[in-house]
Amino acid sequence: MSAPVRASSAVAAPKADASRVASIRNSLNLTDHAAVDAFGERARREVTAGVERLVAEVRSRDITDAVEILRHAQGLVDALDPSSLTPGGGLAAMFNGREARLDRFRRQFESAGKQLDGLHGDLMERAERLERKAGSLNHLHDQAKTFILELDAYLEAARVRLGELARVAPDSAAKADLQQREEIGRAHV
């Protein structure tokens, strides 16, 4: 019934899907300013929304309430003092007989037991909610990871496209310069 716990370790982040990167790169038109401005915006919004959902899901009183219930239970148990069964000295021992001490301790024990039973029920309800929350968090984490990989694909496509442009630009500039010189040369002939 309990959800598997994921161990955190220093594992390399998965890379964006190469075919997705190529598809995005091919769709990127650097001459369309509106497309460039909106490039990757949907992926960025999905990552932001996913992170906001994770944060909202994590904010919960269930854990802090459970801690308070456990502290209350500890206080109840700590209040059960078996040393109160031993007779005190002096006049108190005369008026505080063994039966009275045992009866008082029994009432305290039964009262604490009833309260602990109620606290147990409260803790079980919170544990079930936390278990459901853990499943929900795992799902949201998987969604966020998918959105982050999509955003990474956009970033990688932009890197590739800009790298291509940087390699083509010097050649284009040289060709344009050569064409300009040839035109000037023809004009002077």
Short mmCIF file of C-alpha atoms in Angstrom, two decimals:
data_model
loop_
_atom_site.label_atom_id
_atom_site.label_comp_id
_atom_site.label_asym_id
_atom_site.label_seq_id
_atom_site.Cartn_x
_atom_site.Cartn_y
_atom_site.Cartn_z
CA MET A 1 0.00 0.00 0.00
CA SER A 2 2.92 2.33 0.49
CA ALA A 3 4.42 4.11 -2.50
CA PRO A 4 8.01 3.28 -3.43
CA VAL A 5 10.55 5.74 -2.14
CA ARG A 6 12.91 7.16 -4.72
CA ALA A 7 16.53 7.33 -3.74
CA SER A 8 18.27 10.49 -4.74
CA SER A 9 21.68 10.11 -6.26
CA ALA A 10 23.99 12.07 -8.47
CA VAL A 11 22.85 10.62 -11.81
CA ALA A 12 23.43 12.50 -15.03
CA ALA A 13 20.30 14.21 -16.29
CA PRO A 14 18.74 12.57 -19.33
CA LYS A 15 19.37 14.30 -22.64
CA ALA A 16 16.65 15.68 -24.85
CA ASP A 17 15.46 13.35 -27.60
CA ALA A 18 17.65 13.94 -30.68
CA SER A 19 14.74 13.59 -33.12
CA ARG A 20 12.73 16.13 -31.11
CA VAL A 21 15.71 18.53 -31.13
CA ALA A 22 16.04 18.10 -34.92
CA SER A 23 12.32 18.70 -35.41
CA ILE A 24 12.40 21.88 -33.34
CA ARG A 25 15.60 23.07 -35.06
CA ASN A 26 14.04 22.53 -38.49
CA SER A 27 10.95 24.51 -37.48
CA LEU A 28 12.99 27.47 -36.22
CA ASN A 29 12.84 30.33 -38.70
CA LEU A 30 15.32 32.97 -37.61
CA THR A 31 13.90 35.52 -40.05
CA ASP A 32 10.46 35.42 -38.39
CA HIS A 33 10.85 37.73 -35.39
CA ALA A 34 7.50 36.75 -33.85
CA ALA A 35 8.43 33.07 -34.04
CA VAL A 36 11.83 33.76 -32.50
CA ASP A 37 10.21 35.75 -29.67
CA ALA A 38 7.75 32.93 -28.95
CA PHE A 39 10.37 30.19 -29.38
CA GLY A 40 10.18 27.76 -26.45
CA GLU A 41 7.59 29.84 -24.62
CA ARG A 42 5.07 27.00 -24.35
CA ALA A 43 7.72 24.69 -22.91
CA ARG A 44 8.82 27.38 -20.45
CA ARG A 45 5.21 27.94 -19.32
CA GLU A 46 4.75 24.18 -18.84
CA VAL A 47 7.88 23.95 -16.68
CA THR A 48 6.76 26.94 -14.61
CA ALA A 49 3.25 25.55 -14.14
CA GLY A 50 4.64 22.12 -13.25
CA VAL A 51 6.95 23.56 -10.61
CA GLU A 52 4.10 25.66 -9.19
CA ARG A 53 1.91 22.53 -8.93
CA LEU A 54 4.74 20.69 -7.14
CA VAL A 55 5.21 23.55 -4.66
CA ALA A 56 1.46 23.78 -4.03
CA GLU A 57 1.26 20.04 -3.42
CA VAL A 58 4.21 20.06 -1.01
CA ARG A 59 2.72 22.84 1.12
CA SER A 60 0.71 20.85 3.58
CA ARG A 61 -0.17 20.88 7.23
CA ASP A 62 -0.39 17.10 7.34
CA ILE A 63 3.25 16.63 8.33
CA THR A 64 3.34 19.40 10.93
CA ASP A 65 0.00 18.22 12.35
CA ALA A 66 1.35 14.66 12.58
CA VAL A 67 4.41 15.93 14.46
CA GLU A 68 2.15 17.76 16.93
CA ILE A 69 0.05 14.63 17.44
CA LEU A 70 3.19 12.60 18.14
CA ARG A 71 4.41 15.21 20.62
CA HIS A 72 1.03 15.13 22.37
CA ALA A 73 1.19 11.32 22.51
CA GLN A 74 4.69 11.50 23.96
CA GLY A 75 3.45 13.93 26.62
CA LEU A 76 0.63 11.55 27.54
CA VAL A 77 3.03 8.64 27.93
CA ASP A 78 5.58 10.72 29.83
CA ALA A 79 2.84 11.81 32.28
CA LEU A 80 2.30 8.17 33.30
CA ASP A 81 4.76 8.10 36.15
CA PRO A 82 5.09 4.64 37.72
CA SER A 83 7.08 6.18 40.59
CA SER A 84 3.76 7.64 41.83
CA LEU A 85 2.88 4.10 42.93
CA THR A 86 5.55 4.10 45.62
CA PRO A 87 4.44 5.56 48.93
CA GLY A 88 5.76 8.94 49.94
CA GLY A 89 7.06 9.68 53.37
CA GLY A 90 5.44 11.30 56.35
CA LEU A 91 1.82 12.26 56.69
CA ALA A 92 1.09 11.83 52.95
CA ALA A 93 1.80 8.09 53.26
CA MET A 94 -0.94 7.76 55.89
CA PHE A 95 -3.65 9.38 53.75
CA ASN A 96 -2.45 8.13 50.41
CA GLY A 97 -2.79 4.37 50.65
CA ARG A 98 -1.62 1.79 48.15
CA GLU A 99 -5.17 1.24 46.80
CA ALA A 100 -5.68 4.96 46.18
CA ARG A 101 -2.33 5.29 44.41
CA LEU A 102 -3.03 2.26 42.25
CA ASP A 103 -6.58 3.46 41.44
CA ARG A 104 -5.30 6.94 40.48
CA PHE A 105 -2.57 5.45 38.29
CA ARG A 106 -5.10 3.08 36.64
CA ARG A 107 -7.44 6.00 35.81
CA GLN A 108 -4.54 8.00 34.37
CA PHE A 109 -3.40 4.98 32.36
CA GLU A 110 -6.91 4.31 30.98
CA SER A 111 -7.43 7.98 30.13
CA ALA A 112 -4.07 8.13 28.34
CA GLY A 113 -4.90 4.88 26.51
CA LYS A 114 -8.20 6.29 25.20
CA GLN A 115 -6.49 9.49 24.09
CA LEU A 116 -3.70 7.52 22.41
CA ASP A 117 -6.29 5.42 20.54
CA GLY A 118 -7.85 8.63 19.21
CA LEU A 119 -4.46 10.00 18.25
CA HIS A 120 -3.67 6.72 16.48
CA GLY A 121 -6.75 7.18 14.31
CA ASP A 122 -5.74 10.75 13.48
CA LEU A 123 -2.21 9.65 12.60
CA MET A 124 -3.50 6.86 10.35
CA GLU A 125 -5.72 9.34 8.45
CA ARG A 126 -2.77 11.67 7.97
CA ALA A 127 -0.52 8.80 6.91
CA GLU A 128 -3.04 7.82 4.23
CA ARG A 129 -3.24 11.41 3.00
CA LEU A 130 0.55 11.64 2.94
CA GLU A 131 0.73 8.39 0.99
CA ARG A 132 -1.71 9.75 -1.60
CA LYS A 133 0.26 12.99 -1.66
CA ALA A 134 3.49 11.05 -2.29
CA GLY A 135 1.88 9.35 -5.28
CA SER A 136 0.65 12.70 -6.55
CA LEU A 137 4.11 14.22 -6.06
CA ASN A 138 5.71 11.35 -7.98
CA HIS A 139 3.29 11.97 -10.84
CA LEU A 140 3.93 15.72 -10.78
CA HIS A 141 7.68 15.06 -10.67
CA ASP A 142 7.44 12.86 -13.76
CA GLN A 143 5.41 15.55 -15.53
CA ALA A 144 7.91 18.25 -14.58
CA LYS A 145 10.75 16.07 -15.82
CA THR A 146 8.96 15.65 -19.18
CA PHE A 147 8.40 19.41 -19.44
CA ILE A 148 12.02 20.13 -18.53
CA LEU A 149 13.22 17.69 -21.20
CA GLU A 150 10.98 19.48 -23.72
CA LEU A 151 12.46 22.83 -22.69
CA ASP A 152 15.93 21.29 -22.93
CA ALA A 153 15.08 20.16 -26.47
CA TYR A 154 14.22 23.75 -27.37
CA LEU A 155 17.46 25.01 -25.84
CA GLU A 156 19.54 22.38 -27.64
CA ALA A 157 17.77 23.12 -30.94
CA ALA A 158 18.55 26.81 -30.49
CA ARG A 159 22.21 26.01 -29.75
CA VAL A 160 22.47 23.84 -32.86
CA ARG A 161 20.71 26.40 -35.07
CA LEU A 162 22.84 29.27 -33.77
CA GLY A 163 25.97 27.14 -34.25
CA GLU A 164 24.95 26.50 -37.86
CA LEU A 165 24.31 30.19 -38.35
CA ALA A 166 27.73 31.06 -36.89
CA ARG A 167 29.43 28.66 -39.34
CA VAL A 168 27.41 29.95 -42.30
CA ALA A 169 27.70 33.64 -41.43
CA PRO A 170 31.46 33.96 -42.02
CA ASP A 171 31.11 32.17 -45.37
CA SER A 172 28.14 34.36 -46.29
CA ALA A 173 30.01 37.49 -45.30
CA ALA A 174 33.02 36.43 -47.38
CA LYS A 175 30.79 35.63 -50.37
CA ALA A 176 28.96 38.94 -50.04
CA ASP A 177 32.31 40.76 -49.86
CA LEU A 178 33.59 38.90 -52.92
CA GLN A 179 30.37 39.69 -54.85
CA GLN A 180 30.63 43.34 -53.86
CA ARG A 181 34.26 43.49 -55.09
CA GLU A 182 33.32 41.82 -58.33
CA GLU A 183 30.51 44.30 -58.90
CA ILE A 184 32.84 47.20 -58.17
CA GLY A 185 35.39 45.67 -60.52
CA ARG A 186 32.82 45.35 -63.30
CA ALA A 187 31.69 48.91 -62.79
CA HIS A 188 35.23 50.19 -63.29
CA VAL A 189 35.83 48.21 -66.47
#
